[in-house]
mmCIF file of N, CA and C in Angstrom:
data_model
loop_
_atom_site.group_PDB
_atom_site.id
_atom_site.type_symbol
_atom_site.label_atom_id
_atom_site.label_comp_id
_atom_site.label_asym_id
_atom_site.label_seq_id
_atom_site.Cartn_x
_atom_site.Cartn_y
_atom_site.Cartn_z
ATOM 1 N N MET A 1 4.399 -14.013 -24.790
ATOM 2 C CA MET A 1 3.868 -14.717 -23.645
ATOM 3 C C MET A 1 2.474 -15.182 -23.752
ATOM 4 N N ALA A 2 2.223 -16.323 -23.452
ATOM 5 C CA ALA A 2 0.832 -16.867 -23.625
ATOM 6 C C ALA A 2 0.054 -16.510 -22.297
ATOM 7 N N ARG A 3 -1.221 -16.185 -22.519
ATOM 8 C CA ARG A 3 -2.218 -15.959 -21.468
ATOM 9 C C ARG A 3 -3.295 -16.783 -21.577
ATOM 10 N N MET A 4 -3.870 -17.088 -20.402
ATOM 11 C CA MET A 4 -5.042 -18.059 -20.528
ATOM 12 C C MET A 4 -6.273 -17.214 -19.954
ATOM 13 N N ARG A 5 -7.440 -17.508 -20.206
ATOM 14 C CA ARG A 5 -8.577 -16.898 -19.578
ATOM 15 C C ARG A 5 -8.628 -17.017 -18.080
ATOM 16 N N GLN A 6 -8.893 -15.878 -17.463
ATOM 17 C CA GLN A 6 -8.809 -15.916 -15.981
ATOM 18 C C GLN A 6 -10.121 -16.874 -15.385
ATOM 19 N N ARG A 7 -9.666 -17.311 -14.301
ATOM 20 C CA ARG A 7 -10.752 -18.096 -13.522
ATOM 21 C C ARG A 7 -10.754 -17.700 -12.157
ATOM 22 N N ARG A 8 -11.710 -17.516 -11.324
ATOM 23 C CA ARG A 8 -11.684 -17.163 -9.841
ATOM 24 C C ARG A 8 -12.176 -18.261 -9.063
ATOM 25 N N ILE A 9 -11.269 -18.633 -8.374
ATOM 26 C CA ILE A 9 -11.836 -19.750 -7.328
ATOM 27 C C ILE A 9 -12.109 -18.976 -5.835
ATOM 28 N N PHE A 10 -13.275 -19.274 -5.451
ATOM 29 C CA PHE A 10 -13.587 -18.558 -4.046
ATOM 30 C C PHE A 10 -14.241 -19.414 -3.040
ATOM 31 N N TRP A 11 -14.139 -19.189 -1.839
ATOM 32 C CA TRP A 11 -14.572 -20.007 -0.734
ATOM 33 C C TRP A 11 -14.938 -19.125 0.535
ATOM 34 N N ARG A 12 -15.525 -19.646 1.524
ATOM 35 C CA ARG A 12 -15.878 -19.069 2.821
ATOM 36 C C ARG A 12 -15.167 -19.657 3.851
ATOM 37 N N LEU A 13 -14.484 -18.947 4.808
ATOM 38 C CA LEU A 13 -13.810 -19.634 5.991
ATOM 39 C C LEU A 13 -14.652 -19.797 7.042
ATOM 40 N N PRO A 14 -14.548 -20.569 8.066
ATOM 41 C CA PRO A 14 -15.360 -20.759 9.121
ATOM 42 C C PRO A 14 -14.787 -19.768 10.111
ATOM 43 N N GLU A 15 -15.704 -19.647 11.175
ATOM 44 C CA GLU A 15 -15.361 -18.611 12.282
ATOM 45 C C GLU A 15 -14.116 -19.052 12.803
ATOM 46 N N GLY A 16 -13.241 -18.066 13.280
ATOM 47 C CA GLY A 16 -12.018 -18.571 14.101
ATOM 48 C C GLY A 16 -10.824 -18.701 12.966
ATOM 49 N N ALA A 17 -11.043 -18.940 11.815
ATOM 50 C CA ALA A 17 -9.863 -19.224 10.978
ATOM 51 C C ALA A 17 -9.197 -17.914 10.620
ATOM 52 N N THR A 18 -7.801 -18.077 10.626
ATOM 53 C CA THR A 18 -7.015 -16.866 10.202
ATOM 54 C C THR A 18 -6.411 -16.774 8.900
ATOM 55 N N HIS A 19 -6.496 -18.085 8.286
ATOM 56 C CA HIS A 19 -5.949 -17.952 6.873
ATOM 57 C C HIS A 19 -6.806 -19.273 6.058
ATOM 58 N N GLY A 20 -6.739 -18.968 4.762
ATOM 59 C CA GLY A 20 -7.220 -19.942 3.760
ATOM 60 C C GLY A 20 -6.114 -20.351 3.091
ATOM 61 N N ASN A 21 -5.791 -21.666 2.950
ATOM 62 C CA ASN A 21 -4.720 -22.264 2.251
ATOM 63 C C ASN A 21 -5.094 -22.877 0.902
ATOM 64 N N LEU A 22 -4.838 -22.418 -0.314
ATOM 65 C CA LEU A 22 -5.302 -23.062 -1.271
ATOM 66 C C LEU A 22 -4.303 -24.025 -1.906
ATOM 67 N N HIS A 23 -4.663 -25.293 -2.435
ATOM 68 C CA HIS A 23 -3.776 -26.178 -2.797
ATOM 69 C C HIS A 23 -4.235 -26.678 -4.279
ATOM 70 N N MET A 24 -3.168 -27.041 -5.008
ATOM 71 C CA MET A 24 -3.542 -27.428 -6.637
ATOM 72 C C MET A 24 -2.894 -28.761 -6.850
ATOM 73 N N GLY A 25 -3.432 -29.492 -7.548
ATOM 74 C CA GLY A 25 -2.867 -30.693 -8.106
ATOM 75 C C GLY A 25 -3.555 -31.141 -9.361
ATOM 76 N N VAL A 26 -2.945 -32.215 -10.035
ATOM 77 C CA VAL A 26 -3.476 -32.567 -11.239
ATOM 78 C C VAL A 26 -4.762 -33.298 -11.106
ATOM 79 N N GLN A 27 -5.602 -33.064 -12.008
ATOM 80 C CA GLN A 27 -6.970 -33.739 -12.039
ATOM 81 C C GLN A 27 -6.659 -35.307 -11.884
ATOM 82 N N GLY A 28 -7.322 -35.948 -11.192
ATOM 83 C CA GLY A 28 -7.372 -37.426 -10.941
ATOM 84 C C GLY A 28 -6.099 -37.959 -10.195
ATOM 85 N N GLU A 29 -5.387 -36.971 -9.687
ATOM 86 C CA GLU A 29 -4.182 -37.443 -8.831
ATOM 87 C C GLU A 29 -4.701 -38.253 -7.623
ATOM 88 N N PRO A 30 -4.079 -39.537 -7.508
ATOM 89 C CA PRO A 30 -4.541 -40.510 -6.611
ATOM 90 C C PRO A 30 -4.265 -39.717 -5.061
ATOM 91 N N ASP A 31 -5.376 -39.834 -4.195
ATOM 92 C CA ASP A 31 -5.356 -39.537 -3.001
ATOM 93 C C ASP A 31 -4.892 -37.958 -2.773
ATOM 94 N N PHE A 32 -5.357 -37.059 -3.600
ATOM 95 C CA PHE A 32 -5.080 -35.515 -3.638
ATOM 96 C C PHE A 32 -5.368 -35.059 -2.260
ATOM 97 N N LEU A 33 -6.634 -35.162 -1.731
ATOM 98 C CA LEU A 33 -7.078 -34.556 -0.550
ATOM 99 C C LEU A 33 -6.417 -35.204 0.718
ATOM 100 N N GLY A 34 -6.037 -36.499 0.585
ATOM 101 C CA GLY A 34 -5.188 -37.177 1.655
ATOM 102 C C GLY A 34 -3.782 -36.577 1.607
ATOM 103 N N LYS A 35 -3.140 -36.331 0.396
ATOM 104 C CA LYS A 35 -1.805 -35.683 0.517
ATOM 105 C C LYS A 35 -2.007 -34.214 1.023
ATOM 106 N N VAL A 36 -3.038 -33.550 0.511
ATOM 107 C CA VAL A 36 -3.124 -31.910 1.199
ATOM 108 C C VAL A 36 -3.371 -32.152 2.726
ATOM 109 N N ASP A 37 -4.223 -33.092 3.324
ATOM 110 C CA ASP A 37 -4.320 -33.312 4.538
ATOM 111 C C ASP A 37 -3.167 -33.567 5.272
ATOM 112 N N ARG A 38 -2.130 -34.409 4.811
ATOM 113 C CA ARG A 38 -0.931 -34.720 5.335
ATOM 114 C C ARG A 38 0.188 -33.765 5.232
ATOM 115 N N GLY A 39 -0.008 -32.612 4.590
ATOM 116 C CA GLY A 39 0.967 -31.776 4.346
ATOM 117 C C GLY A 39 1.754 -31.929 3.317
ATOM 118 N N GLU A 40 1.479 -32.869 2.290
ATOM 119 C CA GLU A 40 2.462 -33.313 1.246
ATOM 120 C C GLU A 40 2.372 -32.175 0.086
ATOM 121 N N VAL A 41 1.276 -31.392 0.064
ATOM 122 C CA VAL A 41 1.075 -30.471 -1.098
ATOM 123 C C VAL A 41 1.274 -29.287 -0.673
ATOM 124 N N PRO A 42 2.359 -28.264 -0.916
ATOM 125 C CA PRO A 42 2.349 -27.102 -0.454
ATOM 126 C C PRO A 42 1.319 -26.156 -1.067
ATOM 127 N N PRO A 43 0.912 -25.094 -0.180
ATOM 128 C CA PRO A 43 -0.059 -24.267 -0.753
ATOM 129 C C PRO A 43 0.284 -23.542 -1.897
ATOM 130 N N LEU A 44 -0.665 -23.265 -2.994
ATOM 131 C CA LEU A 44 -0.406 -22.384 -3.987
ATOM 132 C C LEU A 44 -0.400 -20.988 -3.460
ATOM 133 N N ALA A 45 -1.341 -20.718 -2.542
ATOM 134 C CA ALA A 45 -1.685 -19.478 -1.996
ATOM 135 C C ALA A 45 -2.118 -19.611 -0.551
ATOM 136 N N ARG A 46 -1.713 -18.690 0.358
ATOM 137 C CA ARG A 46 -2.022 -18.613 1.674
ATOM 138 C C ARG A 46 -2.705 -17.102 1.931
ATOM 139 N N ILE A 47 -4.004 -17.220 2.109
ATOM 140 C CA ILE A 47 -4.647 -15.964 2.023
ATOM 141 C C ILE A 47 -5.264 -15.550 3.394
ATOM 142 N N ASP A 48 -4.802 -14.389 3.860
ATOM 143 C CA ASP A 48 -5.348 -13.965 5.289
ATOM 144 C C ASP A 48 -6.777 -13.844 5.156
ATOM 145 N N ALA A 49 -7.319 -14.253 6.359
ATOM 146 C CA ALA A 49 -8.879 -14.118 6.406
ATOM 147 C C ALA A 49 -9.320 -12.812 6.336
ATOM 148 N N ALA A 50 -8.679 -11.803 6.595
ATOM 149 C CA ALA A 50 -9.322 -10.447 6.474
ATOM 150 C C ALA A 50 -9.353 -9.858 4.921
ATOM 151 N N ALA A 51 -8.609 -10.804 4.097
ATOM 152 C CA ALA A 51 -8.719 -10.423 2.597
ATOM 153 C C ALA A 51 -9.812 -11.151 1.929
ATOM 154 N N PRO A 52 -10.332 -10.942 0.846
ATOM 155 C CA PRO A 52 -11.339 -11.773 0.121
ATOM 156 C C PRO A 52 -10.792 -13.170 -0.066
ATOM 157 N N GLN A 53 -11.650 -14.144 0.303
ATOM 158 C CA GLN A 53 -11.180 -15.506 0.142
ATOM 159 C C GLN A 53 -11.453 -16.085 -1.353
ATOM 160 N N GLN A 54 -10.457 -15.609 -2.027
ATOM 161 C CA GLN A 54 -10.477 -16.004 -3.512
ATOM 162 C C GLN A 54 -9.103 -15.845 -4.039
ATOM 163 N N TYR A 55 -9.035 -16.533 -5.289
ATOM 164 C CA TYR A 55 -7.602 -16.742 -6.047
ATOM 165 C C TYR A 55 -8.080 -16.566 -7.423
ATOM 166 N N THR A 56 -7.431 -15.786 -8.197
ATOM 167 C CA THR A 56 -7.578 -15.632 -9.592
ATOM 168 C C THR A 56 -6.393 -16.308 -10.333
ATOM 169 N N ILE A 57 -6.872 -17.333 -11.125
ATOM 170 C CA ILE A 57 -5.844 -18.291 -11.842
ATOM 171 C C ILE A 57 -5.770 -17.513 -13.132
ATOM 172 N N THR A 58 -4.505 -17.061 -13.428
ATOM 173 C CA THR A 58 -4.105 -16.333 -14.584
ATOM 174 C C THR A 58 -2.584 -16.496 -14.806
ATOM 175 N N ASP A 59 -2.058 -16.979 -15.917
ATOM 176 C CA ASP A 59 -0.630 -16.911 -16.288
ATOM 177 C C ASP A 59 0.081 -17.652 -15.331
ATOM 178 N N ILE A 60 -0.645 -18.886 -14.794
ATOM 179 C CA ILE A 60 0.310 -19.695 -13.932
ATOM 180 C C ILE A 60 1.119 -20.483 -14.878
ATOM 181 N N ASP A 61 2.435 -20.811 -14.508
ATOM 182 C CA ASP A 61 3.336 -21.636 -15.231
ATOM 183 C C ASP A 61 3.034 -23.023 -15.035
ATOM 184 N N VAL A 62 2.059 -23.613 -15.799
ATOM 185 C CA VAL A 62 1.546 -24.893 -15.723
ATOM 186 C C VAL A 62 1.653 -25.564 -17.183
ATOM 187 N N ASP A 63 1.721 -26.829 -17.401
ATOM 188 C CA ASP A 63 1.581 -27.516 -18.506
ATOM 189 C C ASP A 63 -0.035 -27.478 -18.662
ATOM 190 N N PRO A 64 -0.376 -27.496 -20.042
ATOM 191 C CA PRO A 64 -1.903 -27.395 -20.360
ATOM 192 C C PRO A 64 -2.427 -28.673 -19.851
ATOM 193 N N GLY A 65 -3.626 -28.713 -19.243
ATOM 194 C CA GLY A 65 -4.233 -29.718 -18.682
ATOM 195 C C GLY A 65 -5.303 -29.501 -17.781
ATOM 196 N N ALA A 66 -5.787 -30.502 -17.119
ATOM 197 C CA ALA A 66 -6.951 -30.205 -15.974
ATOM 198 C C ALA A 66 -6.422 -30.507 -14.635
ATOM 199 N N TYR A 67 -6.712 -29.536 -13.886
ATOM 200 C CA TYR A 67 -6.235 -29.488 -12.485
ATOM 201 C C TYR A 67 -7.369 -29.467 -11.506
ATOM 202 N N GLN A 68 -7.139 -29.790 -10.249
ATOM 203 C CA GLN A 68 -8.096 -29.717 -9.217
ATOM 204 C C GLN A 68 -7.492 -28.792 -8.046
ATOM 205 N N PHE A 69 -8.437 -28.403 -7.113
ATOM 206 C CA PHE A 69 -7.961 -27.506 -6.124
ATOM 207 C C PHE A 69 -8.676 -27.900 -4.812
ATOM 208 N N ALA A 70 -8.126 -27.584 -3.628
ATOM 209 C CA ALA A 70 -8.575 -27.683 -2.263
ATOM 210 C C ALA A 70 -8.222 -26.616 -1.473
ATOM 211 N N VAL A 71 -8.991 -26.246 -0.542
ATOM 212 C CA VAL A 71 -8.895 -25.255 0.457
ATOM 213 C C VAL A 71 -8.768 -25.840 1.871
ATOM 214 N N VAL A 72 -7.730 -25.530 2.665
ATOM 215 C CA VAL A 72 -7.643 -25.809 4.162
ATOM 216 C C VAL A 72 -7.735 -24.450 5.031
ATOM 217 N N SER A 73 -8.646 -24.623 5.991
ATOM 218 C CA SER A 73 -8.664 -23.556 6.917
ATOM 219 C C SER A 73 -7.622 -23.584 7.926
ATOM 220 N N GLU A 74 -7.124 -22.472 8.211
ATOM 221 C CA GLU A 74 -5.929 -22.523 9.268
ATOM 222 C C GLU A 74 -6.329 -21.486 10.322
ATOM 223 N N ASP A 75 -6.089 -21.840 11.581
ATOM 224 C CA ASP A 75 -5.884 -20.832 12.688
ATOM 225 C C ASP A 75 -4.511 -20.816 13.053
ATOM 226 N N ALA A 76 -3.953 -19.912 12.798
ATOM 227 C CA ALA A 76 -2.366 -19.651 12.963
ATOM 228 C C ALA A 76 -1.970 -19.359 14.471
ATOM 229 N N THR A 77 -3.051 -18.880 15.089
ATOM 230 C CA THR A 77 -2.806 -18.653 16.535
ATOM 231 C C THR A 77 -2.632 -20.099 17.366
ATOM 232 N N SER A 78 -3.611 -20.929 16.996
ATOM 233 C CA SER A 78 -3.489 -22.264 17.888
ATOM 234 C C SER A 78 -2.752 -23.315 17.038
ATOM 235 N N GLY A 79 -2.475 -23.112 15.897
ATOM 236 C CA GLY A 79 -1.643 -24.151 14.960
ATOM 237 C C GLY A 79 -2.691 -25.072 14.483
ATOM 238 N N LYS A 80 -4.047 -24.837 14.435
ATOM 239 C CA LYS A 80 -4.933 -25.922 13.876
ATOM 240 C C LYS A 80 -5.240 -25.703 12.469
ATOM 241 N N PHE A 81 -5.583 -26.776 11.774
ATOM 242 C CA PHE A 81 -5.906 -26.794 10.387
ATOM 243 C C PHE A 81 -7.213 -27.662 10.264
ATOM 244 N N SER A 82 -7.947 -27.160 9.233
ATOM 245 C CA SER A 82 -9.172 -28.128 8.892
ATOM 246 C C SER A 82 -8.919 -29.251 8.069
ATOM 247 N N ASP A 83 -9.737 -30.242 7.709
ATOM 248 C CA ASP A 83 -9.848 -30.883 6.578
ATOM 249 C C ASP A 83 -9.849 -30.224 5.434
ATOM 250 N N PRO A 84 -9.177 -30.809 4.298
ATOM 251 C CA PRO A 84 -9.270 -30.235 2.930
ATOM 252 C C PRO A 84 -10.765 -30.118 2.463
ATOM 253 N N TYR A 85 -11.042 -28.945 1.753
ATOM 254 C CA TYR A 85 -12.460 -28.704 1.219
ATOM 255 C C TYR A 85 -12.312 -28.643 -0.237
ATOM 256 N N GLN A 86 -13.002 -29.354 -1.038
ATOM 257 C CA GLN A 86 -13.070 -29.374 -2.545
ATOM 258 C C GLN A 86 -14.305 -29.071 -2.984
ATOM 259 N N ALA A 87 -14.660 -27.884 -3.602
ATOM 260 C CA ALA A 87 -15.959 -27.522 -4.140
ATOM 261 C C ALA A 87 -16.130 -28.491 -5.403
ATOM 262 N N PRO A 88 -17.275 -28.906 -5.891
ATOM 263 C CA PRO A 88 -17.466 -29.806 -7.097
ATOM 264 C C PRO A 88 -16.748 -29.176 -8.243
ATOM 265 N N GLU A 89 -17.041 -27.905 -8.392
ATOM 266 C CA GLU A 89 -16.342 -27.062 -9.725
ATOM 267 C C GLU A 89 -14.793 -27.240 -9.530
ATOM 268 N N TRP A 90 -14.181 -27.552 -8.508
ATOM 269 C CA TRP A 90 -12.731 -27.409 -8.444
ATOM 270 C C TRP A 90 -12.178 -28.743 -8.790
ATOM 271 N N VAL A 91 -12.926 -29.827 -9.279
ATOM 272 C CA VAL A 91 -12.232 -31.232 -9.316
ATOM 273 C C VAL A 91 -11.566 -31.356 -10.774
ATOM 274 N N ALA A 92 -12.162 -30.591 -11.855
ATOM 275 C CA ALA A 92 -11.553 -30.597 -13.170
ATOM 276 C C ALA A 92 -11.503 -29.185 -13.666
ATOM 277 N N VAL A 93 -10.506 -28.551 -13.409
ATOM 278 C CA VAL A 93 -10.332 -27.138 -14.121
ATOM 279 C C VAL A 93 -9.389 -27.137 -15.245
ATOM 280 N N PRO A 94 -9.992 -26.956 -16.420
ATOM 281 C CA PRO A 94 -8.993 -26.943 -17.593
ATOM 282 C C PRO A 94 -8.206 -25.693 -17.690
ATOM 283 N N LEU A 95 -6.906 -25.797 -17.819
ATOM 284 C CA LEU A 95 -6.011 -24.685 -17.983
ATOM 285 C C LEU A 95 -5.168 -24.851 -19.200
ATOM 286 N N ASP A 96 -5.087 -23.917 -20.059
ATOM 287 C CA ASP A 96 -4.439 -24.060 -21.201
ATOM 288 C C ASP A 96 -3.638 -22.653 -21.495
ATOM 289 N N ASN A 97 -2.374 -22.613 -21.262
ATOM 290 C CA ASN A 97 -1.535 -21.401 -21.343
ATOM 291 C C ASN A 97 -0.771 -21.420 -22.537
ATOM 292 N N GLU A 98 -1.149 -22.317 -23.564
ATOM 293 C CA GLU A 98 -0.329 -22.372 -24.740
ATOM 294 C C GLU A 98 -0.793 -21.294 -25.765
ATOM 295 N N PRO A 99 0.084 -20.459 -26.309
ATOM 296 C CA PRO A 99 -0.286 -19.306 -27.053
ATOM 297 C C PRO A 99 -0.964 -19.842 -28.484
ATOM 298 N N LEU A 100 -1.773 -18.965 -28.998
ATOM 299 C CA LEU A 100 -2.318 -19.157 -30.547
ATOM 300 C C LEU A 100 -0.960 -19.088 -31.360
ATOM 301 N N ALA A 101 -1.111 -19.433 -32.590
ATOM 302 C CA ALA A 101 -0.035 -19.140 -33.487
ATOM 303 C C ALA A 101 -0.176 -17.819 -33.857
ATOM 304 N N PRO A 102 0.916 -16.998 -34.153
ATOM 305 C CA PRO A 102 1.021 -15.734 -34.354
ATOM 306 C C PRO A 102 0.382 -15.272 -35.696
ATOM 307 N N PRO A 103 -0.050 -13.953 -35.904
ATOM 308 C CA PRO A 103 -0.588 -13.591 -37.202
ATOM 309 C C PRO A 103 0.493 -13.907 -38.527
ATOM 310 N N PHE A 104 -0.021 -13.900 -39.551
ATOM 311 C CA PHE A 104 1.017 -14.230 -40.628
ATOM 312 C C PHE A 104 0.569 -13.389 -41.882
ATOM 313 N N GLY A 105 1.406 -13.443 -42.877
ATOM 314 C CA GLY A 105 1.195 -12.750 -44.080
ATOM 315 C C GLY A 105 1.250 -11.235 -43.771
ATOM 316 N N GLY A 106 0.531 -10.526 -44.574
ATOM 317 C CA GLY A 106 0.436 -9.045 -44.294
ATOM 318 C C GLY A 106 1.462 -8.340 -45.288
ATOM 319 N N GLY A 107 1.534 -6.965 -45.300
ATOM 320 C CA GLY A 107 2.407 -6.277 -46.192
ATOM 321 C C GLY A 107 2.234 -4.865 -45.827
ATOM 322 N N LEU A 108 2.581 -4.097 -46.998
ATOM 323 C CA LEU A 108 2.265 -2.549 -46.772
ATOM 324 C C LEU A 108 1.940 -2.129 -48.281
ATOM 325 N N SER A 109 0.900 -1.403 -48.326
ATOM 326 C CA SER A 109 0.502 -0.729 -49.599
ATOM 327 C C SER A 109 0.013 0.625 -49.413
ATOM 328 N N PHE A 110 0.074 1.316 -50.475
ATOM 329 C CA PHE A 110 -0.651 2.696 -50.558
ATOM 330 C C PHE A 110 -2.112 2.595 -50.748
ATOM 331 N N VAL A 111 -2.812 3.569 -49.844
ATOM 332 C CA VAL A 111 -4.278 3.593 -50.066
ATOM 333 C C VAL A 111 -4.742 4.779 -50.556
#
């Protein structure tokens, strides 16, 4: 199974938010933030405000390439959501889960 180097995305929620919703899309996807805002991109993760506001990207089943992320604050009590937020570092995150070629050759000998 291929593994990729872990990356941690983190953010801070505003006062009154009960959850942070992390969304993921392909880098350069037209109107990504607009689609997130309209609810057309389902959250990759919904993280309770009491938990650390972070997500570790590792072993996600995605094609190799560059992706972008955005977070939406949510108040589940009132049903309110914020505009999507995208940190500058989240615009082009390279993810490569293709494995290296396996070792080869080898044998057995007396030493």
